[in-house]
Amino acid sequence: MLIERLHSHESDVGGLPVRRALPNRGRRTVGAWCFADHAGPGDLPPERRMKVGPHPHTGLATFSWMIEGEVMHRDSLGSAQVLRPGQVNLMTAGHGISHSEESLTERIHLAQLWIALPDAERDRAPNFQHFAALPRLAVEQGWDATLLIGEFGGQRSPVPSFTPLLGVDLVASGPACARLDLTPGHEHGFMVLEGEVELALEGHDAVERVVPGELLYVAPGCPAAELRCAAASRLLLLGGEPFQPTPLLWWNFVGREPAEMPVWAEDWAREDGGRFGQVAGFDGPRIPAPPVPQLRRPG
Ligand code: MN
């Protein structure tokens, strides 16, 4: 069974640590998950609050999971939605959308994930959905779990996806141990956000110790995993059917062909509200696209 340890790219955004697990040099996707940022936990004083001006997206759904703090989302469909702890915002860009995000609290801790849309859906009309509450799963021996997307433990999340996908938030306040049944045909990623987690994967001899800044990728064929921690820990379990074809990511766009990117960048630069609409209510400038570099078709 193929297992890969992916190291996140770590940066500091105005004093907030951000760890990017996907895309990674060695791996672009886990299921349809094609981008995974873990921001915080941290505190930003009011003068350095997170304030991301209007910018466009295509071909993806952005999935925001708030752990601590509050963020205001505005988009070109007219949505204005505060995202609070325990809630998910799902913004399906499809053909094109634009949005802004700004923190309303000093405390910030969230996972910002992107889901690649399959060929049949990537040109669809944009959509925004807010989920104020998500199913809690009973996981034995110290773990509390929230089902973010997909089906797990006999429950189904209200958050929809176009391809078979899984997202589970697992948190323990002290020593904990649990066995999770996995879908053997899916690939999985164990992304540790806090603490330290030991993973015993069925069919794999070694016990893998995973810490924040790492994602343990497990290829299809693993039927179950045992999760152990000795102290307070949190991780995201991401999974899904392996995604084909490999998406091409550039800036805020998810496509297939290099030639798509300059078209979208020019649509955004025109500011005519065509493909990407207009974001109302945000106090600040929109973010211009950087110059489009030479890109190669992913393969
Ligand atoms: Mn965005």
XYZ file of C-alpha atoms and ligand atoms in Angstrom:
300
model
C 0.000 0.000 0.000
C 1.367 3.371 -1.052
C 1.825 5.911 1.732
C 3.380 9.347 1.268
C 4.282 11.915 3.874
C 3.611 15.379 2.414
C 5.211 18.398 4.042
C 3.192 21.600 3.968
C 4.560 24.826 2.578
C 4.584 27.141 5.598
C 4.180 30.894 5.401
C 3.221 33.806 7.590
C 0.355 36.036 6.455
C 0.421 39.229 8.496
C 1.417 37.296 11.605
C -0.869 34.326 11.048
C 0.791 30.959 10.290
C -0.540 29.318 7.115
C 0.403 25.740 6.196
C -0.392 24.620 2.637
C -0.647 20.842 2.372
C -2.064 20.796 -1.187
C -1.072 21.175 -3.905
C 2.269 19.611 -3.054
C 5.286 18.967 -5.233
C 4.645 15.258 -4.925
C 0.851 15.283 -5.113
C -1.757 17.596 -6.570
C -4.993 16.061 -5.266
C -6.533 13.790 -2.634
C -9.852 12.820 -4.189
C -11.158 16.105 -5.637
C -9.472 18.098 -2.831
C -6.936 20.155 -4.769
C -5.938 22.871 -2.297
C -5.652 22.678 1.489
C -4.576 25.575 3.691
C -4.564 25.518 7.473
C -4.585 29.087 8.811
C -3.861 29.733 12.490
C -4.608 29.304 15.263
C -3.476 32.824 15.980
C -4.492 36.335 16.976
C -4.354 39.304 14.616
C -4.716 42.800 16.088
C -7.400 44.986 14.423
C -4.873 46.861 12.264
C -3.589 43.577 10.797
C -6.883 41.735 10.435
C -7.306 39.392 7.499
C -8.805 41.401 4.643
C -8.819 39.730 1.229
C -10.296 42.007 -1.428
C -12.523 40.877 -4.299
C -10.871 38.205 -6.437
C -12.218 35.680 -8.959
C -12.491 31.878 -9.013
C -13.341 29.306 -11.694
C -13.715 25.533 -11.905
C -13.738 24.810 -8.169
C -15.771 24.932 -5.011
C -14.157 26.722 -2.062
C -14.848 24.988 1.238
C -14.209 27.030 4.401
C -14.310 25.282 7.800
C -14.185 27.666 10.723
C -12.639 26.396 13.950
C -12.159 29.650 15.906
C -13.054 33.250 15.062
C -15.420 34.812 12.532
C -14.988 35.735 8.865
C -17.306 37.844 6.671
C -17.871 36.474 3.156
C -19.288 38.606 0.323
C -19.666 37.468 -3.265
C -20.856 38.537 -6.699
C -24.148 36.659 -6.231
C -25.028 39.153 -3.489
C -24.231 36.813 -0.584
C -23.066 38.447 2.665
C -22.515 35.736 5.235
C -20.634 35.585 8.538
C -18.877 32.254 9.021
C -18.666 31.159 12.667
C -17.017 28.231 14.484
C -18.500 24.869 13.552
C -19.858 26.194 10.245
C -19.009 25.668 6.575
C -19.237 28.020 3.598
C -19.336 26.264 0.224
C -18.879 28.555 -2.769
C -19.182 26.779 -6.092
C -17.471 28.942 -8.706
C -18.216 26.882 -11.806
C -18.032 29.253 -14.806
C -16.990 32.187 -12.582
C -17.605 34.064 -9.335
C -15.778 36.686 -7.278
C -15.714 37.212 -3.521
C -14.053 38.970 -0.591
C -13.213 37.734 2.901
C -12.360 39.660 6.058
C -11.933 38.587 9.657
C -14.248 40.079 12.275
C -12.307 38.762 15.275
C -8.698 38.831 16.426
C -8.711 35.060 16.838
C -8.511 33.091 13.575
C -8.328 29.337 13.036
C -9.717 27.794 9.864
C -9.185 25.314 7.085
C -9.519 26.721 3.548
C -9.980 23.928 1.045
C -10.714 23.807 -2.668
C -12.640 21.050 -4.429
C -11.959 20.533 -8.155
C -15.168 20.258 -10.180
C -15.469 17.379 -12.662
C -15.552 18.144 -16.398
C -19.351 17.995 -16.590
C -19.787 20.599 -13.817
C -16.836 22.940 -14.065
C -18.623 25.368 -16.386
C -21.866 25.382 -14.348
C -23.562 28.466 -12.897
C -22.021 29.723 -9.633
C -23.663 29.064 -6.279
C -23.096 29.859 -2.597
C -24.296 27.805 0.372
C -23.846 28.307 4.116
C -24.130 25.400 6.547
C -24.765 26.588 10.114
C -24.543 23.124 11.650
C -23.023 19.805 10.632
C -23.590 16.248 11.859
C -21.627 15.154 14.895
C -20.394 11.588 14.825
C -20.055 9.330 17.789
C -16.462 8.112 17.734
C -15.343 6.000 20.636
C -12.675 6.680 23.216
C -12.019 10.364 23.354
C -12.417 11.563 19.765
C -15.171 14.019 18.793
C -15.921 14.080 15.095
C -17.804 16.457 12.802
C -18.825 15.192 9.367
C -17.925 18.038 7.001
C -18.755 16.424 3.664
C -19.616 12.961 2.399
C -20.815 9.865 4.213
C -19.227 8.408 7.297
C -20.291 6.338 10.301
C -23.795 5.842 8.922
C -24.415 9.582 8.498
C -24.418 11.913 5.507
C -23.326 15.556 5.548
C -25.753 18.108 4.069
C -22.781 19.642 2.184
C -23.051 18.383 -1.427
C -20.265 17.298 -3.755
C -20.180 16.319 -7.428
C -17.686 13.499 -6.890
C -17.453 10.995 -4.000
C -15.669 13.001 -1.321
C -15.047 12.847 2.425
C -14.096 15.429 5.033
C -14.141 14.713 8.774
C -12.837 16.946 11.572
C -11.563 14.894 14.526
C -10.658 16.500 17.827
C -9.523 15.073 21.167
C -9.049 17.030 24.371
C -6.709 14.422 25.859
C -5.549 10.844 25.315
C -7.755 9.181 22.704
C -7.939 6.119 20.497
C -10.375 5.186 17.739
C -10.700 2.829 14.802
C -12.168 4.349 11.646
C -13.534 2.324 8.763
C -12.404 3.772 5.433
C -13.792 3.325 1.928
C -11.182 0.987 0.387
C -11.654 2.367 -3.153
C -10.887 5.916 -2.006
C -7.595 7.639 -1.315
C -7.207 9.480 1.989
C -5.155 12.213 3.584
C -4.661 12.658 7.313
C -3.878 16.325 7.892
C -2.900 17.054 11.496
C -3.839 20.565 12.654
C -2.811 20.437 16.320
C -1.031 18.052 18.670
C 0.380 14.773 17.415
C -1.403 11.704 16.082
C -0.252 8.096 15.671
C -1.825 6.269 12.745
C -1.957 2.502 12.441
C -3.205 1.684 8.948
C -4.620 -1.738 8.240
C -2.282 -3.490 5.794
C 0.698 -1.301 6.701
C 3.144 -2.495 9.348
C 4.696 0.711 10.651
C 2.869 3.127 12.939
C 3.034 6.611 11.401
C 3.407 9.622 13.670
C 1.989 12.788 12.116
C 2.356 16.388 13.351
C 1.035 19.790 12.168
C 2.542 20.750 8.832
C 2.257 17.184 7.547
C -0.363 15.308 5.580
C -0.136 11.539 5.436
C -1.425 10.368 2.048
C -2.823 6.826 1.868
C -3.552 5.357 -1.568
C -6.714 3.339 -2.300
C -6.752 -0.082 -0.685
C -6.760 0.805 3.005
C -9.913 -0.498 4.768
C -9.378 0.988 8.244
C -7.170 3.191 10.390
C -6.567 3.420 14.107
C -5.961 6.922 15.449
C -4.177 7.444 18.747
C -3.039 10.553 20.554
C -1.524 11.075 23.999
C -2.643 14.699 24.424
C -5.039 17.242 22.889
C -4.971 16.907 19.094
C -6.990 17.773 15.997
C -6.869 16.436 12.470
C -8.784 16.550 9.230
C -9.467 13.314 7.417
C -9.815 14.103 3.704
C -10.739 11.446 1.171
C -12.386 10.656 -2.088
C -12.373 8.823 -5.367
C -9.083 9.577 -7.180
C -9.796 12.616 -9.391
C -9.252 12.548 -13.152
C -8.027 14.367 -15.120
C -5.381 16.135 -13.036
C -6.577 19.736 -12.662
C -4.397 22.684 -13.592
C -4.209 25.314 -10.833
C -3.009 28.834 -11.410
C -3.727 31.785 -9.089
C -7.411 31.386 -8.128
C -8.393 29.366 -11.162
C -8.831 25.616 -11.580
C -8.816 24.478 -15.188
C -7.436 21.835 -17.516
C -5.455 23.617 -20.230
C -2.820 26.386 -19.965
C -4.707 28.369 -22.634
C -7.685 28.833 -20.278
C -5.741 30.949 -17.794
C -5.051 34.122 -19.851
C -8.699 34.145 -20.986
C -9.907 34.162 -17.376
C -7.257 36.689 -16.292
C -8.379 39.025 -19.091
C -12.047 38.561 -18.148
C -11.144 39.653 -14.583
C -9.023 42.589 -15.790
C -11.911 43.969 -17.890
C -13.899 44.766 -14.698
C -17.081 44.589 -16.757
C -18.923 42.333 -14.332
C -19.323 39.722 -17.080
C -17.993 36.323 -16.080
C -17.108 37.250 -12.505
C -19.786 39.784 -11.528
C -19.207 42.454 -8.889
C -18.784 42.196 -5.120
C -20.850 44.834 -3.287
C -20.196 46.103 0.221
C -16.465 45.498 0.519
C -14.412 48.534 1.528
C -11.205 48.195 -0.469
C -9.689 47.472 -3.870
C -10.095 44.292 -5.916
C -7.028 42.069 -6.340
C -5.501 42.142 -9.837
C -4.337 38.900 -11.476
C -0.558 38.489 -11.684
C 1.013 38.048 -15.146
C 0.229 34.583 -16.519
C 3.447 32.528 -16.686
C 4.289 29.729 -19.144
C 2.233 26.825 -17.848
C 2.391 23.187 -18.765
C -0.549 20.863 -19.016
C -0.616 18.699 -15.860
C 0.103 15.060 -16.459
Mn -11.040 33.057 -2.672
